[in-house]
Coordinates of C-alpha atoms in Angstrom, one line a residue:
I1 CA 4.9 -36.9 36.5
D2 CA 3.2 -35.4 39.8
L3 CA 3.4 -31.6 39.9
H4 CA 4.4 -31.9 43.6
C5 CA 7.8 -33.6 42.1
Y6 CA 8.6 -30.8 40.0
F7 CA 8.3 -28.3 42.5
S8 CA 10.0 -30.4 45.3
L9 CA 13.1 -30.4 43.0
I10 CA 13.6 -26.7 43.4
C11 CA 13.3 -26.2 46.8
L12 CA 15.7 -24.2 49.1
N13 CA 17.5 -27.1 50.5
P14 CA 17.8 -30.0 47.9
A15 CA 19.2 -32.6 50.5
R16 CA 15.9 -32.6 52.0
C17 CA 13.7 -33.1 49.0
V18 CA 13.1 -36.5 47.5
L19 CA 11.6 -37.1 44.2
G20 CA 7.9 -38.0 44.1
H21 CA 7.6 -37.5 48.0
K22 CA 6.8 -34.5 50.2
A23 CA 9.1 -32.3 51.9
D24 CA 9.8 -32.6 55.7
T25 CA 7.2 -30.6 57.6
S26 CA 9.8 -28.4 59.1
D27 CA 10.1 -27.0 55.4
Y28 CA 6.5 -25.7 55.7
Q29 CA 7.3 -22.0 56.4
V30 CA 9.6 -22.3 53.4
R31 CA 7.1 -23.7 50.9
Q32 CA 4.5 -21.2 52.2
S33 CA 6.9 -18.3 51.2
L34 CA 7.6 -19.8 47.7
P35 CA 4.9 -19.5 45.0
G36 CA 2.4 -22.0 44.8
F37 CA 4.1 -25.0 46.7
G38 CA 1.1 -25.4 49.1
N39 CA -1.2 -24.6 46.4
L40 CA 0.0 -26.3 43.4
T41 CA 0.4 -29.5 44.9
Q42 CA -3.0 -29.6 46.7
G43 CA -5.6 -30.4 44.0
Y44 CA -4.7 -28.2 41.3
N45 CA -6.2 -29.0 38.1
K46 CA -4.8 -27.2 34.8
Y47 CA -7.7 -28.4 32.9
L48 CA -10.1 -26.1 34.9
R49 CA -9.9 -22.3 34.4
P50 CA -9.6 -20.0 37.6
N51 CA -12.9 -19.4 39.1
F52 CA -14.6 -22.6 37.3
G53 CA -18.5 -22.3 37.5
G54 CA -18.1 -18.6 38.8
Q55 CA -17.1 -15.3 37.5
P56 CA -15.2 -15.3 34.2
V57 CA -11.4 -14.9 34.0
V58 CA -10.1 -11.2 33.2
I59 CA -7.1 -11.6 30.5
S60 CA -5.2 -8.3 30.6
M61 CA -3.2 -8.2 27.4
S62 CA -0.2 -5.8 26.6
L63 CA 2.2 -6.2 23.6
D64 CA 5.2 -4.8 22.2
V65 CA 5.7 -4.6 18.2
A66 CA 9.3 -5.6 17.7
S67 CA 9.1 -5.4 13.9
I68 CA 7.0 -5.5 10.7
S69 CA 9.3 -7.3 8.3
S70 CA 7.0 -7.3 5.2
I71 CA 3.7 -5.8 4.0
S72 CA 2.5 -7.7 0.9
E73 CA 0.2 -6.0 -1.4
S74 CA -0.1 -9.0 -3.6
D75 CA -0.9 -11.5 -0.8
M76 CA -2.8 -8.6 1.4
D77 CA -1.0 -9.5 4.5
Y78 CA 1.7 -8.2 6.8
T79 CA 4.4 -10.2 8.9
A80 CA 5.0 -9.1 12.8
T81 CA 7.2 -10.2 15.5
I82 CA 5.5 -9.3 18.7
Y83 CA 6.0 -9.7 22.3
L84 CA 2.7 -10.6 23.8
R85 CA 2.0 -10.4 27.4
Q86 CA -1.2 -11.9 29.3
H87 CA -2.1 -11.2 33.0
W88 CA -4.8 -13.0 34.8
T89 CA -5.3 -13.9 38.3
D90 CA -5.6 -17.3 39.7
P91 CA -6.7 -17.7 43.3
R92 CA -5.3 -21.4 43.4
L93 CA -1.7 -19.9 43.2
V94 CA -1.9 -17.4 46.2
F95 CA 1.2 -17.5 48.3
L96 CA 2.5 -15.8 51.4
G97 CA 5.0 -12.8 50.9
N98 CA 4.8 -9.9 48.3
K99 CA 7.5 -11.4 46.0
S100 CA 7.2 -12.5 42.5
F101 CA 9.1 -15.6 41.0
T102 CA 9.9 -16.6 37.5
L103 CA 9.6 -20.0 36.8
D104 CA 11.1 -22.3 34.1
A105 CA 9.3 -21.9 30.9
R106 CA 8.9 -25.7 30.5
L107 CA 6.5 -25.6 33.7
V108 CA 3.8 -23.7 31.7
K109 CA 2.3 -26.9 30.7
Y110 CA 1.3 -27.6 34.0
L111 CA -0.6 -24.5 34.6
W112 CA -3.9 -23.1 33.1
V113 CA -3.2 -20.7 30.5
P114 CA -5.6 -19.2 28.0
D115 CA -6.3 -20.5 24.6
T116 CA -5.5 -17.0 23.0
Y117 CA -5.3 -17.1 19.2
I118 CA -5.0 -14.4 16.5
V119 CA -7.7 -14.0 14.3
E120 CA -7.1 -13.9 10.3
S121 CA -3.5 -15.2 11.2
K122 CA -2.0 -17.2 8.1
R123 CA 1.2 -18.4 9.9
S124 CA 2.3 -18.0 13.1
F125 CA 5.2 -19.5 15.5
L126 CA 6.9 -19.2 18.5
H127 CA 10.6 -18.4 18.7
E128 CA 12.7 -21.4 19.9
V129 CA 16.3 -20.2 20.0
T130 CA 17.9 -20.9 22.3
V131 CA 14.9 -22.2 24.3
E132 CA 11.3 -21.6 23.8
N133 CA 11.0 -17.7 24.3
R134 CA 8.3 -17.9 26.8
L135 CA 8.2 -16.5 30.5
I136 CA 5.9 -17.4 33.3
R137 CA 5.9 -15.5 36.4
L138 CA 3.8 -15.6 39.5
F139 CA 2.8 -13.2 41.9
S140 CA 1.9 -13.6 45.4
N141 CA -1.8 -12.3 45.2
G142 CA -2.2 -14.8 42.7
T143 CA -1.6 -13.1 39.4
V144 CA 0.3 -14.9 36.5
L145 CA 2.2 -12.9 33.6
Y146 CA 2.6 -15.3 30.8
A147 CA 4.7 -13.6 28.2
L148 CA 5.5 -15.0 24.6
R149 CA 7.7 -13.9 21.5
I150 CA 5.9 -15.1 18.3
T151 CA 6.0 -14.0 14.5
T152 CA 2.7 -14.0 12.5
T153 CA 1.4 -13.3 9.1
V154 CA -1.9 -11.6 9.4
A155 CA -4.3 -10.9 6.7
C156 CA -4.9 -7.4 5.8
N157 CA -7.7 -6.2 3.3
M158 CA -6.2 -3.3 1.3
D159 CA -7.7 -0.9 -0.9
L160 CA -5.4 -0.3 -3.7
S161 CA -7.5 2.1 -5.8
K162 CA -5.5 5.4 -4.7
Y163 CA -2.2 3.3 -4.9
P164 CA 0.7 4.8 -4.2
L165 CA -1.1 7.6 -2.7
D166 CA -3.0 5.4 -0.3
T167 CA -3.4 4.7 3.5
Q168 CA -4.0 1.2 4.8
T169 CA -5.6 0.4 7.9
C170 CA -4.6 -3.2 9.2
K171 CA -5.7 -4.9 12.4
L172 CA -4.3 -7.4 14.9
Q173 CA -7.1 -9.2 16.5
M174 CA -6.8 -11.7 19.7
E175 CA -9.8 -13.6 21.2
S176 CA -10.1 -17.0 22.8
W177 CA -10.4 -20.1 20.6
G178 CA -12.8 -22.2 23.2
Y179 CA -14.0 -20.0 26.0
D180 CA -16.7 -17.6 25.6
E181 CA -17.5 -14.4 27.3
N182 CA -19.0 -16.4 30.2
D183 CA -15.7 -17.9 30.8
V184 CA -12.9 -15.4 29.5
L185 CA -13.0 -11.7 29.2
Y186 CA -10.1 -9.8 27.5
T187 CA -9.1 -6.3 28.3
W188 CA -6.2 -4.1 27.4
L189 CA -4.2 -3.6 30.4
R190 CA -3.7 0.3 29.8
G191 CA -5.6 1.1 26.9
N192 CA -3.7 2.6 23.9
D193 CA -0.5 2.5 26.3
S194 CA -0.8 -1.1 26.4
V195 CA 0.9 -1.1 22.9
H196 CA 4.4 0.0 22.1
G197 CA 6.9 -0.1 19.3
L198 CA 4.6 1.2 16.8
D199 CA 5.8 4.8 17.0
N200 CA 9.5 3.4 16.4
L201 CA 9.3 1.2 13.5
Q202 CA 11.3 2.2 10.5
L203 CA 9.4 0.6 7.5
S204 CA 10.6 0.6 3.8
Q205 CA 7.4 2.0 1.9
Y206 CA 5.1 2.9 5.0
R207 CA 5.0 4.9 8.3
V208 CA 2.5 4.3 11.1
E209 CA 0.1 7.3 11.4
H210 CA -2.2 6.1 14.2
F211 CA -3.0 3.4 16.2
Y212 CA -6.0 2.4 18.3
T213 CA -7.0 -0.4 20.6
H214 CA -10.4 -1.6 20.9
I215 CA -12.7 -4.3 22.9
T216 CA -15.6 -5.7 21.1
T217 CA -17.6 -9.0 20.9
S218 CA -17.2 -11.7 18.3
H219 CA -20.7 -13.2 17.6
Q220 CA -20.2 -16.8 16.1
E221 CA -22.4 -19.9 16.0
T222 CA -20.6 -21.3 19.1
G223 CA -21.4 -18.3 21.2
N224 CA -20.2 -14.8 21.9
Y225 CA -16.5 -14.2 22.4
S226 CA -14.3 -11.3 23.7
R227 CA -12.1 -10.0 21.3
L228 CA -9.2 -7.3 21.4
I229 CA -8.5 -5.3 18.5
L230 CA -5.3 -3.2 17.7
Q231 CA -6.0 -1.2 14.7
F232 CA -3.0 0.8 12.9
E233 CA -3.0 3.2 9.9
L234 CA 0.0 2.7 7.6
K235 CA 0.8 5.9 5.3
R236 CA 2.8 4.9 2.2
N237 CA 5.8 7.1 1.6
M238 CA 5.5 8.7 -1.7
L239 CA 8.8 9.9 -2.2
Y240 CA 10.0 6.7 -3.8
F241 CA 7.2 6.6 -6.3
I242 CA 7.7 10.3 -7.3
L243 CA 11.5 9.6 -8.2
E244 CA 10.7 6.1 -9.6
T245 CA 7.6 6.9 -11.6
Y246 CA 5.8 10.1 -11.4
M247 CA 8.7 12.4 -12.3
P248 CA 10.1 10.0 -15.1
S249 CA 6.9 10.0 -16.7
S250 CA 6.2 13.5 -16.5
L251 CA 9.6 14.6 -18.2
L252 CA 8.6 11.9 -20.7
V253 CA 5.7 14.2 -21.8
I254 CA 7.5 17.4 -21.6
L255 CA 10.1 15.9 -24.0
S256 CA 7.5 14.9 -26.4
W257 CA 6.6 18.7 -26.5
V258 CA 10.4 19.5 -28.1
S259 CA 9.0 18.5 -31.5
F260 CA 6.8 21.3 -31.8
W261 CA 9.7 23.8 -32.0
I262 CA 11.2 21.4 -34.8
T263 CA 9.9 22.2 -38.5
L264 CA 7.4 20.2 -40.2
D265 CA 10.0 19.1 -42.9
S266 CA 12.5 17.4 -40.4
V267 CA 10.5 13.9 -40.4
P268 CA 13.2 11.7 -39.1
A269 CA 13.6 13.8 -36.2
R270 CA 10.2 14.6 -35.0
T271 CA 9.0 10.9 -35.8
C272 CA 12.2 9.8 -33.8
I273 CA 11.0 11.8 -30.9
G274 CA 7.6 10.8 -31.1
V275 CA 8.2 7.0 -31.2
T276 CA 10.9 7.0 -28.7
T277 CA 8.6 8.9 -26.2
V278 CA 5.8 6.4 -26.8
L279 CA 8.1 3.3 -26.4
S280 CA 9.8 4.6 -23.4
M281 CA 6.1 5.4 -21.7
T282 CA 5.1 1.9 -22.6
T283 CA 8.0 0.3 -20.8
L284 CA 7.5 2.5 -17.7
M285 CA 3.8 1.5 -17.5
M286 CA 4.9 -2.3 -18.0
G287 CA 7.4 -1.8 -15.0
S288 CA 5.0 -0.3 -12.8
R289 CA 2.1 -2.8 -13.2
S290 CA 4.6 -5.7 -12.8
S291 CA 6.4 -4.3 -9.5
V292 CA 3.1 -4.1 -7.7
T293 CA 0.8 -6.9 -8.2
K294 CA -0.6 -9.1 -10.8
T295 CA -3.4 -10.5 -8.8
N296 CA -5.1 -7.0 -8.2
S297 CA -6.6 -6.1 -11.6
F298 CA -8.6 -3.0 -10.6
I299 CA -7.4 0.2 -11.5
K300 CA -4.8 2.2 -9.3
A301 CA -4.0 5.9 -9.1
I302 CA -0.6 5.3 -10.7
D303 CA -2.2 3.4 -13.4
I304 CA -4.5 6.6 -14.3
Y305 CA -1.3 8.9 -14.2
L306 CA 0.7 6.6 -16.4
G307 CA -2.5 6.6 -18.7
I308 CA -2.7 10.4 -18.7
C309 CA 0.8 10.8 -19.4
F310 CA 0.9 8.0 -22.5
S311 CA -2.2 9.9 -23.7
F312 CA -0.3 13.2 -24.1
V313 CA 2.7 11.4 -25.6
F314 CA 0.8 10.0 -28.1
G315 CA -1.2 12.9 -28.7
A316 CA 2.1 14.7 -29.7
L317 CA 2.8 11.9 -32.0
V318 CA -0.6 12.3 -33.8
E319 CA -0.2 16.0 -33.9
Y320 CA 2.6 15.7 -36.0
V321 CA 1.0 13.4 -38.5
V322 CA -1.8 15.7 -38.6
A323 CA 0.2 18.8 -39.2
H324 CA 2.3 16.8 -41.9
Y325 CA -0.6 15.6 -43.7
I326 CA -2.3 18.9 -43.8
A327 CA 0.9 20.5 -45.1
S328 CA 1.3 17.9 -47.9
Q329 CA -2.2 18.3 -48.9
K330 CA -1.6 22.1 -49.0
C331 CA 1.2 21.8 -51.2
A332 CA -0.6 19.3 -53.5
S333 CA -3.8 21.6 -53.4
T334 CA -1.2 24.5 -54.7
N335 CA 0.1 22.5 -57.5
D336 CA -3.6 21.7 -58.3
V337 CA -4.4 25.4 -58.3
A338 CA -1.3 26.2 -60.7
R339 CA -2.5 23.5 -63.0
E340 CA -6.0 24.8 -63.1
T341 CA -5.1 28.2 -63.7
E342 CA -3.3 27.2 -66.9
D343 CA -6.6 25.3 -67.9
I344 CA -8.8 28.3 -67.0
T345 CA -6.5 30.6 -69.3
I346 CA -6.9 28.4 -72.2
T347 CA -10.6 27.9 -71.6
N348 CA -10.9 31.6 -71.5
I349 CA -9.4 32.0 -75.1
L350 CA -11.4 29.5 -76.5
T351 CA -14.6 31.0 -74.8
T352 CA -13.9 34.3 -76.1
S353 CA -13.4 32.9 -79.5
I354 CA -16.7 31.2 -79.5
T355 CA -18.5 34.3 -78.0
S356 CA -17.2 36.4 -81.2
N357 CA -18.9 33.8 -83.3
S358 CA -22.1 33.4 -81.4
Q359 CA -24.0 35.9 -83.5
K360 CA -23.5 33.8 -86.5
I361 CA -24.7 30.6 -84.9
N362 CA -28.2 29.6 -83.9
F363 CA -28.1 28.0 -80.4
A364 CA -31.8 28.0 -80.3
T365 CA -32.0 24.3 -81.0
F366 CA -30.2 23.4 -77.8
D367 CA -31.9 23.1 -74.2
K368 CA -29.0 24.8 -72.5
V369 CA -28.2 27.6 -70.5
T370 CA -25.2 29.8 -70.4
Y371 CA -23.2 30.3 -66.9
G372 CA -19.9 32.5 -67.0
G373 CA -19.9 32.4 -70.7
L374 CA -19.9 28.5 -70.8
A375 CA -23.0 26.4 -71.9
M376 CA -24.4 24.3 -68.8
T377 CA -27.4 22.3 -68.5
P378 CA -29.5 23.1 -65.3
K379 CA -28.4 19.9 -63.4
D380 CA -24.8 20.7 -64.2
K381 CA -25.6 24.2 -62.7
I382 CA -27.2 22.9 -59.7
R383 CA -24.3 20.5 -59.1
F384 CA -22.0 23.4 -59.5
I385 CA -23.5 25.4 -57.1
L386 CA -23.8 22.8 -54.3
R387 CA -20.2 22.3 -54.7
N388 CA -19.2 25.6 -54.0
K389 CA -21.4 25.9 -50.8
I390 CA -19.7 22.7 -49.4
N391 CA -16.2 23.8 -50.2
K392 CA -16.9 27.1 -48.3
I393 CA -18.3 25.2 -45.3
I394 CA -15.0 22.9 -45.3
S395 CA -12.8 26.0 -45.5
Y396 CA -14.2 27.2 -42.3
F397 CA -12.7 24.3 -40.7
T398 CA -9.5 23.8 -42.7
I399 CA -6.2 25.0 -41.3
Q400 CA -4.9 27.4 -44.0
N401 CA -1.5 27.4 -42.4
P402 CA -0.2 24.0 -41.1
S403 CA 2.7 25.7 -39.1
N404 CA -0.3 27.2 -36.7
I405 CA -1.0 23.6 -35.4
D406 CA 2.5 23.7 -33.8
H407 CA 1.9 27.0 -32.5
Y408 CA -1.3 26.3 -30.8
S409 CA 0.0 23.0 -29.5
K410 CA 3.0 24.8 -27.8
L411 CA 0.4 26.5 -25.6
L412 CA -2.6 24.0 -25.3
F413 CA -0.5 20.7 -24.6
P414 CA 1.1 22.4 -21.4
F415 CA -2.0 23.9 -20.5
F416 CA -4.0 21.0 -20.3
F417 CA -1.3 18.7 -18.7
A418 CA -0.9 21.0 -16.0
L419 CA -4.7 21.3 -15.4
V420 CA -5.2 17.5 -15.5
N421 CA -2.2 17.4 -12.8
V422 CA -3.9 19.9 -10.5
L423 CA -7.3 17.8 -10.8
Y424 CA -5.5 14.4 -10.1
W425 CA -3.2 15.8 -7.1
A426 CA -6.3 17.5 -5.8
Y427 CA -8.5 14.3 -6.0
Y428 CA -6.0 11.8 -4.4
L429 CA -4.5 13.8 -1.9
V430 CA -7.5 16.1 -0.5
F431 CA -10.8 13.8 -1.2

């Protein structure tokens, strides 16, 4: 249908408008005071950009971020609803006066509009309730305002190595699909002030730290394209993770230290505490990994902390096993010493008897030496001396009192756990 027909239908005096025909010449002054009547109906071609063959069209952009509904670590993207406004000047739409007129959005398809698209967008749609959420406004100097309300899901490459102590940087990039920089140039309408809404966003896990606007050029095989970039930093809220993961894991570590104040003879009590804390720590680690993502296999900061806590909990259990084993060995060795004492007493009696009669017996026929009153061969003597040396060396590394293990653990476990925490938080929060 001819454009003139559509615009003739909305003239001030409907009785004088005829579908598909020009209005009377007496309406010339009225048509010249309304947007585009004389220009749109005289050779306007929506397939040709303004200044076709001449200077590139400058598209000034501004936008409002209405909401960011979701930020997915597993898919590495975010979903946002934005109000996108584009301004450009089309000399073919100049009309007399200093007014602006808002046209029916369905007339957009009869005008030239830039083919702007969102780079790295996975899914996008235009809201259509109750009608298509588009706005077209003409100004007397030929300026066109074209506004849209769209929801888009955009890829955002995330570095989760510091999760959940991380700050993610995401971008919203826009450029022309078909017009290179010789035809269309993009610019921000008012620099950083062209973007609104980010400061007031309330997100579940993040808060917007900073945002910046940039203008760059995209170099592709088909040419160089002007590109607008909105870059914003998302700082994750740590309080949830401190209450959900960090504090419970730390309390489990502290709970495992309770066994150090229980005597070594209380086997069921200490074993129950050790096994319970290990199993609880394992459950906490599995829940933490399943709540984040299964696709990203690299180690995160929360995994390191949970691994540290698990090591301390497991170490407390191993400490009791070692202490109990040494205590049992100590008890067994005490019994052996008592038994050996009895054997030595009997041996001394026999040795004394033999010694008293040694003068009557000739030992010259035996190739033996005496040691401690007992007859020993040279080989046995060397073996005996080596065994004594080895036992002395082992005694230096042997804990004489197993209860000292718990005593040292009461001091060393909290000290090293505090030291590791200082190093952990300093690295991830400062560096």
